[in-house]
Amino acid sequence: MTTLPTYYLSHGGGPWPWMMETSRHLYRVLDASLKDMARQLGDRPTAILVVTAHWETPVFTFSTAERPGMIYDYGGFPPETYQITYPAPGLPALGERAAKLLTDGGMASATDPARGFDHGTFSLMQALWPSAHIPVVQMSIRRDFDPAAHIEAGRLLAPLRDEGVLIVGSGLSFHNLRAMRHPAAHAPSHAFDQWLQDSLVRLSGAQRNGRLLNWEQAPAARIVQPREDHLMPLHVAVGAAEGETGHLTYHEDDFFGGLAASSFQFGELAT
């Protein structure tokens, strides 16, 4: 079976795929990049492991619900967006296997049979595979936001890539909600995004890891990521493809009127 690449994807805001008629101008580029990603992957993934920025736990935890529900973890959207569903099945065996990979590697882990899909998962999955036919398992980020632990978790999960499991880190490369619509955030977002591209595409292995371990030293780091919850899924995706080349798969300079936002792929997709 082909070894699948890993991804760090900027997941956009709230339930945007269900609002394309009214917000297409905001998400047109992101939507096109995700559709292109799904086209390239084709039928290769047999399951998807989403490392979601919207689930924080003391130890890395994996969802094991057979039929996950929905978690509407956003506010201020139209009433109908609190009724949407993404009916993909879960895959308890994958959640259990992922947890065991961590435990066998000396890292504490847990499973959660009740966890539903949050918008860091269902918004991306709706854009990628609206048919909802591929099983999806969620992985939490660790509450301490330890960069080294998230990279190591990715290393331990890397064998899943040879088993048809697509590992997706779901976050947002710019995540300062208070500043998102403020022009003063534009320059910091571009400076940090350039650092991301320099670190993730031009470097790999120990050099790339070193950048991510010390991400707070990046230009405007704490302006762009005042809380690193939306960055930690990147560390897992990188750890699972540690020595492999990074590629920019989505980028725009005018996200929400002037912000820079990006997504990345790690490893090659065999043709």
mmCIF file of C-alpha atoms in Angstrom:
data_model
loop_
_atom_site.group_PDB
_atom_site.id
_atom_site.type_symbol
_atom_site.label_atom_id
_atom_site.label_comp_id
_atom_site.label_asym_id
_atom_site.label_seq_id
_atom_site.Cartn_x
_atom_site.Cartn_y
_atom_site.Cartn_z
ATOM 1 C CA MET A 1 0.000 0.000 0.000
ATOM 2 C CA THR A 2 1.215 3.519 -0.821
ATOM 3 C CA THR A 3 2.585 5.600 2.055
ATOM 4 C CA LEU A 4 0.328 8.628 2.309
ATOM 5 C CA PRO A 5 1.644 12.151 2.933
ATOM 6 C CA THR A 6 0.510 14.105 5.967
ATOM 7 C CA TYR A 7 -1.118 17.539 5.925
ATOM 8 C CA TYR A 8 -1.501 20.654 8.010
ATOM 9 C CA LEU A 9 -4.667 22.370 6.790
ATOM 10 C CA SER A 10 -6.051 25.782 7.646
ATOM 11 C CA HIS A 11 -9.664 24.898 8.363
ATOM 12 C CA GLY A 12 -11.346 28.297 7.999
ATOM 13 C CA GLY A 13 -14.054 29.655 10.255
ATOM 14 C CA GLY A 14 -17.077 27.837 11.628
ATOM 15 C CA PRO A 15 -19.333 25.965 9.191
ATOM 16 C CA TRP A 16 -18.125 27.794 6.072
ATOM 17 C CA PRO A 17 -18.710 24.972 3.517
ATOM 18 C CA TRP A 18 -22.421 25.210 4.245
ATOM 19 C CA MET A 19 -22.344 28.974 3.658
ATOM 20 C CA MET A 20 -20.598 29.188 0.300
ATOM 21 C CA GLU A 21 -23.496 31.039 -1.331
ATOM 22 C CA THR A 22 -23.051 33.940 1.063
ATOM 23 C CA SER A 23 -19.304 33.746 1.813
ATOM 24 C CA ARG A 24 -17.736 32.399 -1.376
ATOM 25 C CA HIS A 25 -15.478 35.461 -1.624
ATOM 26 C CA LEU A 26 -13.906 34.553 1.731
ATOM 27 C CA TYR A 27 -13.297 30.863 1.103
ATOM 28 C CA ARG A 28 -13.040 30.456 -2.656
ATOM 29 C CA VAL A 29 -9.267 29.815 -2.640
ATOM 30 C CA LEU A 30 -9.339 27.501 0.385
ATOM 31 C CA ASP A 31 -12.250 25.531 -1.066
ATOM 32 C CA ALA A 32 -10.460 25.102 -4.402
ATOM 33 C CA SER A 33 -7.286 23.882 -2.674
ATOM 34 C CA LEU A 34 -9.189 21.266 -0.690
ATOM 35 C CA LYS A 35 -11.055 20.021 -3.738
ATOM 36 C CA ASP A 36 -7.727 19.696 -5.542
ATOM 37 C CA MET A 37 -6.292 17.774 -2.606
ATOM 38 C CA ALA A 38 -9.204 15.333 -2.649
ATOM 39 C CA ARG A 39 -8.781 14.896 -6.403
ATOM 40 C CA GLN A 40 -5.095 14.092 -6.008
ATOM 41 C CA LEU A 41 -5.684 11.623 -3.194
ATOM 42 C CA GLY A 42 -8.502 9.849 -4.986
ATOM 43 C CA ASP A 43 -9.491 6.606 -3.287
ATOM 44 C CA ARG A 44 -6.160 6.063 -1.500
ATOM 45 C CA PRO A 45 -7.249 6.917 2.069
ATOM 46 C CA THR A 46 -9.154 4.132 3.788
ATOM 47 C CA ALA A 47 -9.555 6.234 6.952
ATOM 48 C CA ILE A 48 -8.677 9.718 8.174
ATOM 49 C CA LEU A 49 -7.098 10.732 11.469
ATOM 50 C CA VAL A 50 -7.794 14.404 12.160
ATOM 51 C CA VAL A 51 -5.656 16.115 14.785
ATOM 52 C CA THR A 52 -8.067 18.867 15.734
ATOM 53 C CA ALA A 53 -7.213 22.189 17.351
ATOM 54 C CA HIS A 54 -10.662 22.210 18.921
ATOM 55 C CA TRP A 55 -10.130 19.342 21.345
ATOM 56 C CA GLU A 56 -7.714 19.811 24.244
ATOM 57 C CA THR A 57 -7.053 17.046 26.792
ATOM 58 C CA PRO A 58 -4.441 16.239 29.468
ATOM 59 C CA VAL A 59 -3.134 13.311 27.377
ATOM 60 C CA PHE A 60 -3.518 12.630 23.667
ATOM 61 C CA THR A 61 -6.971 11.160 23.186
ATOM 62 C CA PHE A 62 -8.623 9.441 20.229
ATOM 63 C CA SER A 63 -12.313 9.256 19.396
ATOM 64 C CA THR A 64 -13.786 5.755 19.219
ATOM 65 C CA ALA A 65 -17.466 6.440 18.503
ATOM 66 C CA GLU A 66 -18.926 4.312 15.727
ATOM 67 C CA ARG A 67 -21.366 7.071 14.739
ATOM 68 C CA PRO A 68 -19.925 10.369 15.937
ATOM 69 C CA GLY A 69 -22.318 13.201 16.674
ATOM 70 C CA MET A 70 -21.795 16.893 16.015
ATOM 71 C CA ILE A 71 -20.250 19.584 18.223
ATOM 72 C CA TYR A 72 -21.243 23.093 17.118
ATOM 73 C CA ASP A 73 -18.281 24.853 18.675
ATOM 74 C CA TYR A 74 -18.888 28.291 17.189
ATOM 75 C CA GLY A 75 -21.199 31.224 17.726
ATOM 76 C CA GLY A 76 -23.002 33.919 15.788
ATOM 77 C CA PHE A 77 -23.814 31.889 12.690
ATOM 78 C CA PRO A 78 -27.248 31.383 11.083
ATOM 79 C CA PRO A 79 -29.619 29.035 12.943
ATOM 80 C CA GLU A 80 -29.522 26.403 10.215
ATOM 81 C CA THR A 81 -25.775 25.920 10.736
ATOM 82 C CA TYR A 82 -26.575 24.392 14.137
ATOM 83 C CA GLN A 83 -28.509 21.616 12.428
ATOM 84 C CA ILE A 84 -25.926 20.532 9.834
ATOM 85 C CA THR A 85 -24.480 17.031 9.920
ATOM 86 C CA TYR A 86 -21.409 15.306 8.581
ATOM 87 C CA PRO A 87 -22.456 11.643 8.723
ATOM 88 C CA ALA A 88 -19.097 9.928 8.222
ATOM 89 C CA PRO A 89 -18.653 6.808 10.328
ATOM 90 C CA GLY A 90 -16.061 6.548 13.034
ATOM 91 C CA LEU A 91 -13.579 3.690 13.195
ATOM 92 C CA PRO A 92 -13.109 2.522 16.796
ATOM 93 C CA ALA A 93 -10.356 0.088 15.819
ATOM 94 C CA LEU A 94 -8.266 2.937 14.411
ATOM 95 C CA GLY A 95 -8.730 5.030 17.545
ATOM 96 C CA GLU A 96 -7.661 2.094 19.690
ATOM 97 C CA ARG A 97 -4.676 1.322 17.456
ATOM 98 C CA ALA A 98 -3.501 4.951 17.447
ATOM 99 C CA ALA A 99 -3.741 5.109 21.242
ATOM 100 C CA LYS A 100 -1.715 1.884 21.509
ATOM 101 C CA LEU A 101 0.995 3.227 19.200
ATOM 102 C CA LEU A 102 1.497 6.089 21.627
ATOM 103 C CA THR A 103 1.345 3.894 24.706
ATOM 104 C CA ASP A 104 3.820 1.415 23.231
ATOM 105 C CA GLY A 105 6.117 4.350 22.559
ATOM 106 C CA GLY A 106 6.022 5.413 26.197
ATOM 107 C CA MET A 107 3.492 8.223 25.788
ATOM 108 C CA ALA A 108 0.253 8.351 27.768
ATOM 109 C CA SER A 109 -2.934 8.194 25.701
ATOM 110 C CA ALA A 110 -6.661 7.627 26.070
ATOM 111 C CA THR A 111 -9.790 6.977 24.031
ATOM 112 C CA ASP A 112 -13.194 8.680 24.114
ATOM 113 C CA PRO A 113 -16.250 6.766 22.844
ATOM 114 C CA ALA A 114 -18.525 9.811 23.086
ATOM 115 C CA ARG A 115 -16.591 12.534 21.283
ATOM 116 C CA GLY A 116 -18.377 13.998 18.255
ATOM 117 C CA PHE A 117 -17.033 15.898 15.261
ATOM 118 C CA ASP A 118 -16.057 19.513 15.988
ATOM 119 C CA HIS A 119 -15.841 22.164 13.292
ATOM 120 C CA GLY A 120 -12.094 21.714 12.948
ATOM 121 C CA THR A 121 -13.010 18.311 11.568
ATOM 122 C CA PHE A 122 -16.378 18.546 9.871
ATOM 123 C CA SER A 123 -15.727 21.791 7.980
ATOM 124 C CA LEU A 124 -12.600 20.375 6.353
ATOM 125 C CA MET A 125 -14.174 16.990 5.702
ATOM 126 C CA GLN A 126 -17.271 18.519 4.110
ATOM 127 C CA ALA A 127 -15.073 20.446 1.690
ATOM 128 C CA LEU A 128 -12.836 17.434 0.990
ATOM 129 C CA TRP A 129 -15.300 14.551 0.898
ATOM 130 C CA PRO A 130 -18.920 15.754 1.013
ATOM 131 C CA SER A 131 -20.004 12.152 0.423
ATOM 132 C CA ALA A 132 -18.819 11.392 3.990
ATOM 133 C CA HIS A 133 -17.928 7.836 2.967
ATOM 134 C CA ILE A 134 -14.453 7.646 4.575
ATOM 135 C CA PRO A 135 -14.271 6.799 8.306
ATOM 136 C CA VAL A 136 -12.935 9.632 10.445
ATOM 137 C CA VAL A 137 -11.231 9.456 13.842
ATOM 138 C CA GLN A 138 -10.274 12.558 15.819
ATOM 139 C CA MET A 139 -7.140 13.073 17.887
ATOM 140 C CA SER A 140 -6.908 15.754 20.541
ATOM 141 C CA ILE A 141 -4.019 18.099 21.131
ATOM 142 C CA ARG A 142 -2.381 18.005 24.538
ATOM 143 C CA ARG A 143 -3.384 20.757 26.900
ATOM 144 C CA ASP A 144 0.182 21.674 27.804
ATOM 145 C CA PHE A 145 0.933 22.583 24.154
ATOM 146 C CA ASP A 146 4.393 21.010 24.452
ATOM 147 C CA PRO A 147 5.876 21.222 20.918
ATOM 148 C CA ALA A 148 8.258 18.305 21.469
ATOM 149 C CA ALA A 149 5.456 16.038 22.688
ATOM 150 C CA HIS A 150 3.330 16.803 19.641
ATOM 151 C CA ILE A 151 6.211 16.076 17.260
ATOM 152 C CA GLU A 152 6.931 12.827 19.107
ATOM 153 C CA ALA A 153 3.271 11.813 18.939
ATOM 154 C CA GLY A 154 3.447 12.277 15.178
ATOM 155 C CA ARG A 155 6.571 10.082 15.002
ATOM 156 C CA LEU A 156 4.795 7.304 16.860
ATOM 157 C CA LEU A 157 1.736 7.533 14.606
ATOM 158 C CA ALA A 158 3.759 7.427 11.365
ATOM 159 C CA PRO A 159 3.137 3.683 10.759
ATOM 160 C CA LEU A 160 -0.527 4.495 10.100
ATOM 161 C CA ARG A 161 0.530 6.165 6.855
ATOM 162 C CA ASP A 162 1.449 2.748 5.447
ATOM 163 C CA GLU A 163 -1.986 1.407 6.349
ATOM 164 C CA GLY A 164 -4.077 3.776 4.258
ATOM 165 C CA VAL A 165 -4.664 6.285 7.070
ATOM 166 C CA LEU A 166 -4.475 9.949 6.097
ATOM 167 C CA ILE A 167 -3.106 12.068 8.958
ATOM 168 C CA VAL A 168 -4.471 15.623 8.852
ATOM 169 C CA GLY A 169 -3.502 18.351 11.284
ATOM 170 C CA SER A 170 -6.431 20.775 11.388
ATOM 171 C CA GLY A 171 -5.682 24.283 12.629
ATOM 172 C CA LEU A 172 -5.291 27.755 11.195
ATOM 173 C CA SER A 173 -1.985 29.379 10.313
ATOM 174 C CA PHE A 174 -3.353 32.739 11.533
ATOM 175 C CA HIS A 175 -5.501 32.446 14.638
ATOM 176 C CA ASN A 176 -5.992 35.698 16.474
ATOM 177 C CA LEU A 177 -9.755 36.167 16.365
ATOM 178 C CA ARG A 178 -9.666 39.580 18.005
ATOM 179 C CA ALA A 179 -7.292 40.918 15.356
ATOM 180 C CA MET A 180 -8.627 39.024 12.346
ATOM 181 C CA ARG A 181 -10.471 41.961 10.816
ATOM 182 C CA HIS A 182 -8.001 44.642 11.902
ATOM 183 C CA PRO A 183 -5.553 46.048 9.314
ATOM 184 C CA ALA A 184 -2.799 46.111 11.945
ATOM 185 C CA ALA A 185 -2.744 42.300 11.810
ATOM 186 C CA HIS A 186 -1.925 42.131 8.096
ATOM 187 C CA ALA A 187 1.841 42.705 8.304
ATOM 188 C CA PRO A 188 2.368 40.333 11.269
ATOM 189 C CA SER A 189 0.387 37.613 9.500
ATOM 190 C CA HIS A 190 2.580 37.905 6.407
ATOM 191 C CA ALA A 191 5.797 37.864 8.435
ATOM 192 C CA PHE A 192 4.762 34.729 10.319
ATOM 193 C CA ASP A 193 3.491 33.044 7.173
ATOM 194 C CA GLN A 194 6.814 33.627 5.442
ATOM 195 C CA TRP A 195 8.561 32.070 8.429
ATOM 196 C CA LEU A 196 6.240 29.062 8.145
ATOM 197 C CA GLN A 197 7.050 28.630 4.469
ATOM 198 C CA ASP A 198 10.789 29.027 5.077
ATOM 199 C CA SER A 199 10.661 26.509 7.935
ATOM 200 C CA LEU A 200 8.339 23.896 6.463
ATOM 201 C CA VAL A 201 9.166 23.890 2.755
ATOM 202 C CA ARG A 202 12.846 24.796 2.652
ATOM 203 C CA LEU A 203 13.874 22.710 5.682
ATOM 204 C CA SER A 204 13.218 19.164 6.848
ATOM 205 C CA GLY A 205 14.315 16.744 9.543
ATOM 206 C CA ALA A 206 16.149 18.131 12.564
ATOM 207 C CA GLN A 207 16.347 21.662 11.155
ATOM 208 C CA ARG A 208 12.594 21.848 10.600
ATOM 209 C CA ASN A 209 11.915 20.346 14.007
ATOM 210 C CA GLY A 210 14.229 22.891 15.594
ATOM 211 C CA ARG A 211 12.235 25.725 14.093
ATOM 212 C CA LEU A 212 8.965 24.249 15.347
ATOM 213 C CA LEU A 213 10.315 23.563 18.825
ATOM 214 C CA ASN A 214 11.198 27.255 19.059
ATOM 215 C CA TRP A 215 8.230 28.619 17.131
ATOM 216 C CA GLU A 216 7.758 31.475 19.597
ATOM 217 C CA GLN A 217 10.947 33.014 18.187
ATOM 218 C CA ALA A 218 9.284 33.417 14.787
ATOM 219 C CA PRO A 219 8.389 36.949 13.654
ATOM 220 C CA ALA A 220 5.121 38.119 15.215
ATOM 221 C CA ALA A 221 4.560 34.632 16.658
ATOM 222 C CA ARG A 222 2.416 35.675 19.596
ATOM 223 C CA ILE A 223 0.463 38.197 17.560
ATOM 224 C CA VAL A 224 -0.513 35.538 15.022
ATOM 225 C CA GLN A 225 -0.884 32.692 17.531
ATOM 226 C CA PRO A 226 -1.645 34.244 20.930
ATOM 227 C CA ARG A 227 -2.641 30.745 22.000
ATOM 228 C CA GLU A 228 -0.939 27.925 20.100
ATOM 229 C CA ASP A 229 -3.900 25.528 19.939
ATOM 230 C CA HIS A 230 -4.215 26.062 16.174
ATOM 231 C CA LEU A 231 -0.499 25.460 15.622
ATOM 232 C CA MET A 232 -0.004 22.206 17.562
ATOM 233 C CA PRO A 233 -1.699 20.004 14.909
ATOM 234 C CA LEU A 234 1.112 21.125 12.592
ATOM 235 C CA HIS A 235 3.687 19.596 14.924
ATOM 236 C CA VAL A 236 1.954 16.220 14.807
ATOM 237 C CA ALA A 237 1.742 16.288 11.001
ATOM 238 C CA VAL A 238 5.447 17.172 10.750
ATOM 239 C CA GLY A 239 6.469 14.520 13.273
ATOM 240 C CA ALA A 240 4.677 11.843 11.264
ATOM 241 C CA ALA A 241 6.669 12.802 8.124
ATOM 242 C CA GLU A 242 9.830 13.955 9.799
ATOM 243 C CA GLY A 243 12.472 13.626 7.098
ATOM 244 C CA GLU A 244 10.202 14.297 4.152
ATOM 245 C CA THR A 245 9.810 17.324 1.930
ATOM 246 C CA GLY A 246 7.212 19.970 2.713
ATOM 247 C CA HIS A 247 4.991 21.519 0.043
ATOM 248 C CA LEU A 248 2.748 24.576 0.104
ATOM 249 C CA THR A 249 -0.743 23.416 -0.923
ATOM 250 C CA TYR A 250 -2.795 26.527 -0.161
ATOM 251 C CA HIS A 251 -1.835 30.156 0.223
ATOM 252 C CA GLU A 252 -3.515 33.502 -0.066
ATOM 253 C CA ASP A 253 -2.428 36.989 0.854
ATOM 254 C CA ASP A 254 -5.911 38.448 1.134
ATOM 255 C CA PHE A 255 -7.671 36.119 3.569
ATOM 256 C CA PHE A 256 -10.328 38.150 5.385
ATOM 257 C CA GLY A 257 -9.204 41.298 3.616
ATOM 258 C CA GLY A 258 -5.434 41.203 3.948
ATOM 259 C CA LEU A 259 -4.237 38.303 6.097
ATOM 260 C CA ALA A 260 -1.867 35.573 4.937
ATOM 261 C CA ALA A 261 -3.014 31.968 5.394
ATOM 262 C CA SER A 262 -1.460 28.685 4.264
ATOM 263 C CA SER A 263 -1.695 24.883 4.301
ATOM 264 C CA PHE A 264 1.086 22.335 3.841
ATOM 265 C CA GLN A 265 1.722 18.774 2.724
ATOM 266 C CA PHE A 266 4.595 16.631 4.028
ATOM 267 C CA GLY A 267 5.845 13.750 1.939
ATOM 268 C CA GLU A 268 5.095 12.821 -1.644
ATOM 269 C CA LEU A 269 1.884 11.509 -3.119
ATOM 270 C CA ALA A 270 2.700 8.617 -5.436
ATOM 271 C CA THR A 271 1.083 8.864 -8.859
#
